[in-house]
PDB file of C-alpha atoms in Angstrom:
ATOM      1  CA  UNK A 623     132.686 126.245 104.912  1.00 65.00           C
ATOM      2  CA  UNK A 624     131.004 123.266 103.302  1.00 66.00           C
ATOM      3  CA  UNK A 625     129.958 123.604  99.665  1.00 61.00           C
ATOM      4  CA  UNK A 626     126.452 123.028  98.537  1.00 65.00           C
ATOM      5  CA  UNK A 627     127.595 119.782  97.013  1.00 64.00           C
ATOM      6  CA  UNK A 628     130.782 117.927  96.419  1.00 65.00           C
ATOM      7  CA  UNK A 629     131.625 120.080  93.395  1.00 59.00           C
ATOM      8  CA  UNK A 630     129.707 123.403  94.155  1.00 62.00           C
ATOM      9  CA  UNK A 631     130.571 126.082  96.663  1.00 70.00           C
ATOM     10  CA  UNK A 632     127.894 128.611  95.331  1.00 79.00           C
ATOM     11  CA  UNK A 633     129.805 131.738  96.501  1.00 86.00           C
ATOM     12  CA  UNK A 634     127.075 134.135  95.332  1.00 92.00           C
ATOM     13  CA  UNK A 635     124.204 132.339  97.235  1.00 94.00           C
ATOM     14  CA  UNK A 636     123.050 133.954 100.525  1.00 96.00           C
ATOM     15  CA  UNK A 637     124.778 132.763 103.670  1.00 97.00           C
ATOM     16  CA  UNK A 638     122.400 131.416 106.342  1.00 97.00           C
ATOM     17  CA  UNK A 639     122.359 131.536 110.096  1.00 97.00           C
ATOM     18  CA  UNK A 640     122.998 127.806 110.249  1.00 96.00           C
ATOM     19  CA  UNK A 641     125.957 128.059 107.904  1.00 96.00           C
ATOM     20  CA  UNK A 642     127.548 130.778 110.127  1.00 97.00           C
ATOM     21  CA  UNK A 643     126.922 128.787 113.311  1.00 97.00           C
ATOM     22  CA  UNK A 644     128.511 125.637 111.800  1.00 96.00           C
ATOM     23  CA  UNK A 645     131.597 127.582 110.576  1.00 96.00           C
ATOM     24  CA  UNK A 646     132.246 129.239 113.925  1.00 97.00           C
ATOM     25  CA  UNK A 647     131.627 125.795 115.730  1.00 97.00           C
ATOM     26  CA  UNK A 648     134.320 124.227 113.560  1.00 96.00           C
ATOM     27  CA  UNK A 649     136.674 127.183 114.085  1.00 95.00           C
ATOM     28  CA  UNK A 650     136.191 126.571 117.883  1.00 95.00           C
ATOM     29  CA  UNK A 651     137.106 122.975 117.455  1.00 96.00           C
ATOM     30  CA  UNK A 652     133.658 121.510 117.552  1.00 96.00           C
ATOM     31  CA  UNK A 653     133.280 121.735 121.335  1.00 95.00           C
ATOM     32  CA  UNK A 654     130.618 119.912 123.249  1.00 91.00           C
ATOM     33  CA  UNK A 655     127.425 121.869 124.206  1.00 88.00           C
ATOM     34  CA  UNK A 656     124.236 121.361 126.015  1.00 87.00           C
ATOM     35  CA  UNK A 657     121.229 120.361 124.191  1.00 86.00           C
ATOM     36  CA  UNK A 658     118.085 122.558 123.954  1.00 87.00           C
ATOM     37  CA  UNK A 659     114.635 122.411 122.593  1.00 87.00           C
ATOM     38  CA  UNK A 660     114.388 124.278 119.319  1.00 89.00           C
ATOM     39  CA  UNK A 661     111.278 124.322 117.299  1.00 91.00           C
ATOM     40  CA  UNK A 662     113.076 124.635 114.006  1.00 93.00           C
ATOM     41  CA  UNK A 663     116.181 122.523 114.414  1.00 94.00           C
ATOM     42  CA  UNK A 664     115.828 118.803 114.894  1.00 93.00           C
ATOM     43  CA  UNK A 665     118.294 117.094 117.288  1.00 94.00           C
ATOM     44  CA  UNK A 666     118.957 114.608 114.601  1.00 94.00           C
ATOM     45  CA  UNK A 667     120.272 117.175 112.149  1.00 94.00           C
ATOM     46  CA  UNK A 668     124.060 117.490 111.544  1.00 93.00           C
ATOM     47  CA  UNK A 669     123.760 121.165 112.388  1.00 95.00           C
ATOM     48  CA  UNK A 670     122.134 120.731 115.807  1.00 96.00           C
ATOM     49  CA  UNK A 671     125.384 120.570 117.883  1.00 96.00           C
ATOM     50  CA  UNK A 672     126.685 123.764 116.132  1.00 96.00           C
ATOM     51  CA  UNK A 673     123.409 125.617 116.730  1.00 96.00           C
ATOM     52  CA  UNK A 674     123.285 124.654 120.443  1.00 94.00           C
ATOM     53  CA  UNK A 675     126.980 125.505 120.863  1.00 95.00           C
ATOM     54  CA  UNK A 676     126.471 128.906 119.155  1.00 95.00           C
ATOM     55  CA  UNK A 677     123.496 129.732 121.386  1.00 93.00           C
ATOM     56  CA  UNK A 678     125.329 128.554 124.526  1.00 92.00           C
ATOM     57  CA  UNK A 679     128.356 130.661 123.593  1.00 92.00           C
ATOM     58  CA  UNK A 680     126.167 133.755 123.325  1.00 92.00           C
ATOM     59  CA  UNK A 681     126.736 134.259 119.598  1.00 95.00           C
ATOM     60  CA  UNK A 682     123.033 134.185 118.795  1.00 93.00           C
ATOM     61  CA  UNK A 683     120.238 135.310 121.068  1.00 85.00           C
ATOM     62  CA  UNK A 684     118.773 132.232 122.975  1.00 77.00           C
ATOM     63  CA  UNK A 685     115.155 131.561 121.972  1.00 82.00           C
ATOM     64  CA  UNK A 686     112.824 128.677 121.109  1.00 86.00           C
ATOM     65  CA  UNK A 687     113.662 129.039 117.517  1.00 90.00           C
ATOM     66  CA  UNK A 688     116.827 129.608 115.637  1.00 94.00           C
ATOM     67  CA  UNK A 689     115.980 130.418 112.068  1.00 95.00           C
ATOM     68  CA  UNK A 690     118.504 128.183 110.528  1.00 96.00           C
ATOM     69  CA  UNK A 691     117.620 129.084 106.842  1.00 96.00           C
ATOM     70  CA  UNK A 692     117.376 132.859 107.480  1.00 96.00           C
ATOM     71  CA  UNK A 693     119.802 134.803 105.424  1.00 97.00           C
ATOM     72  CA  UNK A 694     122.573 136.641 107.277  1.00 97.00           C
ATOM     73  CA  UNK A 695     122.782 140.391 106.702  1.00 98.00           C
ATOM     74  CA  UNK A 696     125.839 142.452 107.218  1.00 98.00           C
ATOM     75  CA  UNK A 697     124.919 143.886 110.632  1.00 97.00           C
ATOM     76  CA  UNK A 698     124.010 140.406 111.938  1.00 97.00           C
ATOM     77  CA  UNK A 699     127.282 139.089 110.632  1.00 98.00           C
ATOM     78  CA  UNK A 700     129.196 141.792 112.385  1.00 98.00           C
ATOM     79  CA  UNK A 701     127.460 141.205 115.604  1.00 97.00           C
ATOM     80  CA  UNK A 702     127.971 137.479 115.615  1.00 97.00           C
ATOM     81  CA  UNK A 703     131.674 137.725 114.653  1.00 98.00           C
ATOM     82  CA  UNK A 704     132.242 140.410 117.233  1.00 97.00           C
ATOM     83  CA  UNK A 705     130.612 138.241 119.903  1.00 96.00           C
ATOM     84  CA  UNK A 706     132.834 135.336 118.883  1.00 96.00           C
ATOM     85  CA  UNK A 707     135.960 137.598 119.174  1.00 97.00           C
ATOM     86  CA  UNK A 708     135.014 139.259 122.434  1.00 96.00           C
ATOM     87  CA  UNK A 709     132.871 136.690 124.303  1.00 93.00           C
ATOM     88  CA  UNK A 710     134.200 133.337 123.074  1.00 93.00           C
ATOM     89  CA  UNK A 711     137.824 134.315 122.566  1.00 94.00           C
ATOM     90  CA  UNK A 712     137.769 136.892 125.373  1.00 95.00           C
ATOM     91  CA  UNK A 713     139.600 139.559 123.278  1.00 96.00           C
ATOM     92  CA  UNK A 714     139.218 143.261 123.723  1.00 95.00           C
ATOM     93  CA  UNK A 715     137.992 145.705 121.003  1.00 94.00           C
ATOM     94  CA  UNK A 716     140.821 148.149 120.621  1.00 91.00           C
ATOM     95  CA  UNK A 717     139.586 150.440 117.789  1.00 91.00           C
ATOM     96  CA  UNK A 718     136.244 151.269 116.143  1.00 92.00           C
ATOM     97  CA  UNK A 719     135.540 152.941 112.809  1.00 94.00           C
ATOM     98  CA  UNK A 720     132.845 155.519 113.005  1.00 94.00           C
ATOM     99  CA  UNK A 721     129.777 154.880 110.960  1.00 96.00           C
ATOM    100  CA  UNK A 722     128.679 158.531 110.691  1.00 93.00           C
ATOM    101  CA  UNK A 723     130.795 159.082 107.449  1.00 94.00           C
ATOM    102  CA  UNK A 724     128.723 156.560 105.578  1.00 97.00           C
ATOM    103  CA  UNK A 725     125.532 157.817 103.970  1.00 97.00           C
ATOM    104  CA  UNK A 726     123.709 154.732 105.152  1.00 97.00           C
ATOM    105  CA  UNK A 727     125.224 154.588 108.680  1.00 95.00           C
ATOM    106  CA  UNK A 728     121.902 155.490 110.352  1.00 96.00           C
ATOM    107  CA  UNK A 729     120.371 152.329 108.960  1.00 97.00           C
ATOM    108  CA  UNK A 730     122.513 150.241 111.234  1.00 97.00           C
ATOM    109  CA  UNK A 731     120.536 148.812 114.116  1.00 97.00           C
ATOM    110  CA  UNK A 732     121.559 149.893 117.641  1.00 96.00           C
ATOM    111  CA  UNK A 733     122.733 146.361 118.504  1.00 95.00           C
ATOM    112  CA  UNK A 734     125.195 146.320 115.595  1.00 96.00           C
ATOM    113  CA  UNK A 735     126.760 149.802 115.692  1.00 97.00           C
ATOM    114  CA  UNK A 736     129.752 148.780 117.804  1.00 96.00           C
ATOM    115  CA  UNK A 737     130.221 145.438 116.152  1.00 97.00           C
ATOM    116  CA  UNK A 738     130.085 146.862 112.629  1.00 97.00           C
ATOM    117  CA  UNK A 739     132.613 149.639 113.639  1.00 97.00           C
ATOM    118  CA  UNK A 740     134.885 146.904 114.964  1.00 97.00           C
ATOM    119  CA  UNK A 741     134.488 144.701 111.934  1.00 98.00           C
ATOM    120  CA  UNK A 742     135.394 147.578 109.602  1.00 97.00           C
ATOM    121  CA  UNK A 743     138.333 148.680 111.704  1.00 96.00           C
ATOM    122  CA  UNK A 744     139.719 145.129 112.180  1.00 96.00           C
ATOM    123  CA  UNK A 745     139.414 144.412 108.378  1.00 97.00           C
ATOM    124  CA  UNK A 746     136.906 141.617 109.050  1.00 97.00           C
ATOM    125  CA  UNK A 747     134.457 143.357 106.819  1.00 98.00           C
ATOM    126  CA  UNK A 748     134.763 146.206 104.187  1.00 96.00           C
ATOM    127  CA  UNK A 749     132.395 148.856 102.886  1.00 97.00           C
ATOM    128  CA  UNK A 750     130.558 147.926  99.628  1.00 96.00           C
ATOM    129  CA  UNK A 751     130.820 150.707  96.946  1.00 95.00           C
ATOM    130  CA  UNK A 752     131.559 153.187  99.720  1.00 96.00           C
ATOM    131  CA  UNK A 753     128.595 152.168 101.832  1.00 97.00           C
ATOM    132  CA  UNK A 754     127.859 150.045 104.863  1.00 97.00           C
ATOM    133  CA  UNK A 755     124.800 148.260 103.495  1.00 98.00           C
ATOM    134  CA  UNK A 756     124.025 146.908 106.974  1.00 98.00           C
ATOM    135  CA  UNK A 757     120.615 145.364 105.791  1.00 98.00           C
ATOM    136  CA  UNK A 758     122.137 143.666 102.660  1.00 98.00           C
ATOM    137  CA  UNK A 759     122.474 139.930 102.770  1.00 98.00           C
ATOM    138  CA  UNK A 760     125.922 138.455 102.977  1.00 98.00           C
ATOM    139  CA  UNK A 761     126.940 135.858 100.178  1.00 97.00           C
ATOM    140  CA  UNK A 762     128.639 132.616 101.040  1.00 95.00           C
ATOM    141  CA  UNK A 763     131.723 133.995  99.333  1.00 95.00           C
ATOM    142  CA  UNK A 764     131.642 137.162 101.462  1.00 97.00           C
ATOM    143  CA  UNK A 765     131.138 135.037 104.578  1.00 97.00           C
ATOM    144  CA  UNK A 766     134.237 132.954 103.665  1.00 95.00           C
ATOM    145  CA  UNK A 767     136.287 136.152 103.187  1.00 97.00           C
ATOM    146  CA  UNK A 768     135.118 137.600 106.557  1.00 98.00           C
ATOM    147  CA  UNK A 769     135.875 134.258 108.383  1.00 97.00           C
ATOM    148  CA  UNK A 770     139.275 134.185 106.817  1.00 96.00           C
ATOM    149  CA  UNK A 771     140.013 137.849 107.964  1.00 97.00           C
ATOM    150  CA  UNK A 772     138.683 137.025 111.395  1.00 97.00           C
ATOM    151  CA  UNK A 773     141.165 134.201 111.811  1.00 95.00           C
ATOM    152  CA  UNK A 774     143.995 136.641 111.054  1.00 94.00           C
ATOM    153  CA  UNK A 775     142.919 139.017 113.830  1.00 93.00           C
ATOM    154  CA  UNK A 776     141.971 136.403 116.373  1.00 86.00           C
TER     155      UNK A 776
END
């Protein structure tokens, strides 16, 4: 992950969709991808190839917009990382942790139930104070920790 500047990582700042796309793009070796028309990511931006690749790889839902500055919450992070693991790497999910034992398990969106269960069982994500907190934003520091853990299971 790049820092906010040469001397500042800003670990407590919220991670964004573009930061996540760029990190996974680099982890994949910065592969070529098709271009696409996006209303909110200019083809001249450094992040454009990463965003196009992430959408082509199925990590994010294809649309006319990407929402590059949108904060990533925990359920979104689990879904994107799980897609990278299963669809991009072609790996199989072997175990899932049930979400029912968490008092906020019902707050998890349907699209993220399997991925959050996988992320917990694989050690890619951890509960926060005994809760899932699926709608809580992910910090840049937490994103770095999850990406590091993902590399160890990939």
